[in-house]
Amino acid sequence: MGVQLGRKAEDATPPPQQSGERLEHSPILTLFLAALAAGGWCRSSRGRAG
Amino acid sequence: MIAISNLNTCNFIFLMLGLLLHWTPKRLLAAVAKAVPATVGVLIQFPLCGAIATILTTAKAAGGVTVSGQIARLFVSLSTQGSFPLSMGVYSAILGFLIPNLREAKAAHRSGCLPEGAGPLSLVQGEDRLWRVLNPDGDTGRLREARLARSGGQLPPPANPLRRATSRDAVRSWTCRASAR
């Protein structure tokens, strides 16, 4: 069907220009948010069930 | 058992999945901006703003007091009949720095926490809204008036602290002053 999987060169994000941009280019925030969200969701679901 | 109970949960799951699959926030934002350029701000920021507003208005401390209730009580305690519109104006200006680009998100925060101080009409609406924040189980102004009308004026006077500070007379005089300028 003409769909090509994989990452293209145009999808690459430019490297951070300033020191403040490093956080959004690193997965630390992603992992922290995902862990926080998963923990909170499990806790609220358990609280609702029991 | 974890249940996908409503639309909020679906939004939450897809946002987190997108974040994890793109691995960094920058890549997620770039992908969303490329896919739906017109609505990127709404799609990413509104769920987060909604979550913040929910935390402010529903998460209760040990005493059963929410953050929005605390902020509302602080503004009520600091305000008088004359300074209430001014304090709301200052609060809106500060909020404009914190949430500069989304008028709806600002309105969501403000309606969750504090009455709007932008104009005389919204002052009356804000008074009712603030009364609901301070007394979540109590009557609102309109409900109370309806009950009062039905009972023939037998209900005791409302204990709303803002009735003294921002009565309809104050709103009327403020309107007159604003129109005279």
Short mmCIF file of C-alpha atoms in Angstrom, two decimals:
data_model
loop_
_atom_site.label_atom_id
_atom_site.label_comp_id
_atom_site.label_asym_id
_atom_site.label_seq_id
_atom_site.Cartn_x
_atom_site.Cartn_y
_atom_site.Cartn_z
CA MET A 1 0.00 0.00 0.00
CA GLY A 2 2.98 2.27 -0.20
CA VAL A 3 3.37 2.68 3.52
CA GLN A 4 6.98 2.78 4.56
CA LEU A 5 7.66 2.18 8.18
CA GLY A 6 10.71 3.50 9.91
CA ARG A 7 12.03 6.89 10.77
CA LYS A 8 12.66 9.44 8.01
CA ALA A 9 15.36 12.05 8.05
CA GLU A 10 12.78 14.83 8.13
CA ASP A 11 11.29 13.42 11.33
CA ALA A 12 14.51 13.94 13.25
CA THR A 13 14.27 16.75 15.76
CA PRO A 14 17.11 19.26 15.86
CA PRO A 15 19.41 19.02 18.87
CA PRO A 16 18.79 21.37 21.80
CA GLN A 17 20.09 24.88 21.20
CA GLN A 18 19.89 26.04 24.82
CA SER A 19 20.52 24.27 28.08
CA GLY A 20 16.87 24.66 29.07
CA GLU A 21 15.76 22.56 26.11
CA ARG A 22 17.70 19.49 27.20
CA LEU A 23 14.90 18.22 29.42
CA GLU A 24 12.38 17.95 26.62
CA HIS A 25 14.93 16.10 24.49
CA SER A 26 15.62 13.51 27.18
CA PRO A 27 13.37 10.61 28.23
CA ILE A 28 13.67 11.43 31.94
CA LEU A 29 10.47 13.46 31.95
CA THR A 30 8.66 10.77 29.96
CA LEU A 31 9.67 8.01 32.34
CA PHE A 32 8.83 10.09 35.40
CA LEU A 33 5.40 11.06 34.05
CA ALA A 34 4.59 7.54 32.88
CA ALA A 35 5.57 6.03 36.23
CA LEU A 36 3.61 8.68 38.13
CA ALA A 37 0.57 8.22 35.91
CA ALA A 38 0.65 4.42 36.07
CA GLY A 39 1.00 4.47 39.85
CA GLY A 40 -1.79 6.97 40.30
CA TRP A 41 -4.09 5.16 37.91
CA CYS A 42 -3.55 1.77 39.58
CA ARG A 43 -4.14 3.32 42.99
CA SER A 44 -7.34 5.05 41.95
CA SER A 45 -8.62 1.93 40.20
CA ARG A 46 -7.95 -0.18 43.27
CA GLY A 47 -9.63 2.39 45.47
CA ARG A 48 -12.70 2.34 43.20
CA ALA A 49 -12.83 -1.47 43.12
CA GLY A 50 -12.27 -2.11 46.80
CA MET B 1 -9.34 -4.66 38.11
CA ILE B 2 -8.38 -1.66 36.03
CA ALA B 3 -11.29 -0.35 34.01
CA ILE B 4 -11.42 2.06 31.08
CA SER B 5 -14.46 3.80 32.40
CA ASN B 6 -14.78 7.04 30.47
CA LEU B 7 -13.37 9.41 27.88
CA ASN B 8 -10.91 10.90 30.38
CA THR B 9 -9.30 7.50 30.87
CA CYS B 10 -9.04 7.00 27.09
CA ASN B 11 -7.40 10.41 26.69
CA PHE B 12 -5.04 9.60 29.53
CA ILE B 13 -4.02 6.22 28.09
CA PHE B 14 -3.42 7.53 24.58
CA LEU B 15 -1.47 10.54 25.82
CA MET B 16 0.77 8.35 27.95
CA LEU B 17 1.17 5.77 25.16
CA GLY B 18 2.10 8.50 22.71
CA LEU B 19 4.60 9.92 25.14
CA LEU B 20 6.17 6.52 25.75
CA LEU B 21 6.28 5.49 22.09
CA HIS B 22 7.84 8.79 21.00
CA TRP B 23 10.16 8.50 23.99
CA THR B 24 10.89 12.22 24.40
CA PRO B 25 8.38 15.09 24.81
CA LYS B 26 10.01 16.99 21.94
CA ARG B 27 9.37 14.15 19.48
CA LEU B 28 5.76 13.79 20.65
CA LEU B 29 5.12 17.51 20.18
CA ALA B 30 6.78 17.50 16.76
CA ALA B 31 4.71 14.50 15.66
CA VAL B 32 1.44 16.02 16.86
CA ALA B 33 2.31 19.37 15.26
CA LYS B 34 2.98 17.60 11.98
CA ALA B 35 -0.17 15.46 12.14
CA VAL B 36 -2.71 18.08 13.30
CA PRO B 37 -1.05 21.50 13.07
CA ALA B 38 -4.26 23.47 13.71
CA THR B 39 -5.14 21.80 16.99
CA VAL B 40 -1.81 20.87 18.51
CA GLY B 41 -2.16 23.30 21.41
CA VAL B 42 -5.63 22.06 22.29
CA LEU B 43 -4.83 18.37 21.97
CA ILE B 44 -1.81 18.40 24.23
CA GLN B 45 -2.50 21.25 26.62
CA PHE B 46 -6.20 20.88 27.35
CA PRO B 47 -6.00 17.45 29.00
CA LEU B 48 -3.10 18.68 31.13
CA CYS B 49 -4.93 21.91 32.05
CA GLY B 50 -8.05 19.88 32.85
CA ALA B 51 -6.02 17.59 35.10
CA ILE B 52 -4.51 20.56 36.92
CA ALA B 53 -7.95 22.13 37.38
CA THR B 54 -9.33 18.82 38.68
CA ILE B 55 -6.50 18.50 41.19
CA LEU B 56 -7.11 22.08 42.33
CA THR B 57 -10.84 21.64 42.80
CA THR B 58 -11.32 18.04 43.92
CA ALA B 59 -8.18 16.83 45.73
CA LYS B 60 -8.95 17.31 49.41
CA ALA B 61 -6.58 17.67 52.32
CA ALA B 62 -7.08 15.94 55.67
CA GLY B 63 -9.58 18.59 56.71
CA GLY B 64 -11.61 18.13 53.53
CA VAL B 65 -10.43 21.45 52.11
CA THR B 66 -9.36 21.78 48.48
CA VAL B 67 -6.63 24.06 47.15
CA SER B 68 -9.23 26.08 45.25
CA GLY B 69 -11.23 26.50 48.45
CA GLN B 70 -8.14 27.75 50.27
CA ILE B 71 -7.33 30.25 47.51
CA ALA B 72 -10.94 31.41 47.39
CA ARG B 73 -11.04 31.93 51.15
CA LEU B 74 -7.76 33.86 50.97
CA PHE B 75 -9.15 36.24 48.33
CA VAL B 76 -12.41 36.67 50.23
CA SER B 77 -10.56 37.45 53.43
CA LEU B 78 -8.37 40.00 51.64
CA SER B 79 -11.19 41.69 49.72
CA THR B 80 -13.65 44.37 50.66
CA GLN B 81 -16.60 45.73 48.75
CA GLY B 82 -14.38 48.15 46.86
CA SER B 83 -11.25 46.07 46.45
CA PHE B 84 -12.87 42.86 45.18
CA PRO B 85 -12.89 43.86 41.46
CA LEU B 86 -9.32 45.15 41.81
CA SER B 87 -8.07 41.96 43.44
CA MET B 88 -9.75 39.89 40.72
CA GLY B 89 -8.06 42.06 38.09
CA VAL B 90 -4.66 41.53 39.72
CA TYR B 91 -5.33 37.79 39.99
CA SER B 92 -6.28 37.63 36.30
CA ALA B 93 -3.10 39.48 35.35
CA ILE B 94 -0.97 37.04 37.35
CA LEU B 95 -2.84 34.12 35.80
CA GLY B 96 -2.13 35.62 32.38
CA PHE B 97 1.60 35.22 33.03
CA LEU B 98 1.20 31.61 34.15
CA ILE B 99 -1.19 30.53 31.38
CA PRO B 100 -0.54 33.05 28.65
CA ASN B 101 -1.90 31.46 25.50
CA LEU B 102 -5.14 29.66 26.22
CA ARG B 103 -8.14 31.75 27.13
CA GLU B 104 -10.30 28.68 27.72
CA ALA B 105 -7.75 27.10 30.01
CA LYS B 106 -7.55 30.31 31.99
CA ALA B 107 -11.32 30.38 32.27
CA ALA B 108 -11.29 26.76 33.45
CA HIS B 109 -8.76 27.55 36.15
CA ARG B 110 -10.59 30.66 37.21
CA SER B 111 -14.00 29.02 37.31
CA GLY B 112 -12.51 26.25 39.40
CA CYS B 113 -10.80 28.54 41.86
CA LEU B 114 -12.11 32.02 41.88
CA PRO B 115 -14.90 34.20 40.57
CA GLU B 116 -14.23 36.20 37.46
CA GLY B 117 -13.52 39.84 38.09
CA ALA B 118 -13.52 41.00 34.51
CA GLY B 119 -16.84 42.84 34.60
CA PRO B 120 -19.93 43.68 36.59
CA LEU B 121 -22.03 40.83 35.21
CA SER B 122 -19.34 38.25 35.73
CA LEU B 123 -18.94 39.55 39.27
CA VAL B 124 -22.45 38.37 40.11
CA GLN B 125 -21.85 35.03 38.41
CA GLY B 126 -18.51 34.76 40.14
CA GLU B 127 -20.13 35.37 43.48
CA ASP B 128 -22.45 32.40 42.98
CA ARG B 129 -19.55 30.29 41.75
CA LEU B 130 -17.39 31.21 44.70
CA TRP B 131 -20.29 30.44 47.02
CA ARG B 132 -20.45 26.96 45.50
CA VAL B 133 -16.68 26.49 46.03
CA LEU B 134 -16.92 27.59 49.64
CA ASN B 135 -20.08 25.58 50.30
CA PRO B 136 -20.14 22.61 47.93
CA ASP B 137 -23.13 21.06 49.69
CA GLY B 138 -24.98 24.30 50.27
CA ASP B 139 -27.54 26.21 48.27
CA THR B 140 -26.47 28.46 45.45
CA GLY B 141 -27.87 31.97 45.35
CA ARG B 142 -30.46 31.22 42.68
CA LEU B 143 -31.54 27.97 44.33
CA ARG B 144 -31.94 29.76 47.61
CA GLU B 145 -33.99 32.52 46.01
CA ALA B 146 -36.27 29.92 44.40
CA ARG B 147 -36.71 28.14 47.72
CA LEU B 148 -37.35 31.47 49.43
CA ALA B 149 -40.02 32.35 46.88
CA ARG B 150 -41.69 28.98 47.32
CA SER B 151 -41.66 29.14 51.10
CA GLY B 152 -43.01 32.70 51.24
CA GLY B 153 -39.88 34.24 52.78
CA GLN B 154 -39.62 31.91 55.78
CA LEU B 155 -36.04 30.78 55.20
CA PRO B 156 -33.27 32.31 57.37
CA PRO B 157 -30.96 34.80 55.66
CA PRO B 158 -28.00 33.24 53.82
CA ALA B 159 -24.67 33.07 55.60
CA ASN B 160 -22.76 33.89 52.46
CA PRO B 161 -19.79 36.10 53.44
CA LEU B 162 -19.67 37.62 49.97
CA ARG B 163 -23.23 38.94 50.18
CA ARG B 164 -21.78 41.64 52.37
CA ALA B 165 -18.66 42.22 50.28
CA THR B 166 -20.05 42.07 46.77
CA SER B 167 -23.76 42.64 46.90
CA ARG B 168 -25.80 43.52 43.83
CA ASP B 169 -25.77 47.15 45.01
CA ALA B 170 -22.01 47.16 44.83
CA VAL B 171 -22.18 45.72 41.34
CA ARG B 172 -24.71 48.36 40.33
CA SER B 173 -22.60 51.21 41.69
CA TRP B 174 -19.53 49.76 40.02
CA THR B 175 -21.42 49.60 36.73
CA CYS B 176 -22.47 53.23 37.13
CA ARG B 177 -18.90 54.25 37.84
CA ALA B 178 -17.61 52.26 34.86
CA SER B 179 -20.20 53.74 32.51
CA ALA B 180 -19.49 57.27 33.77
CA ARG B 181 -15.81 56.96 32.77
#
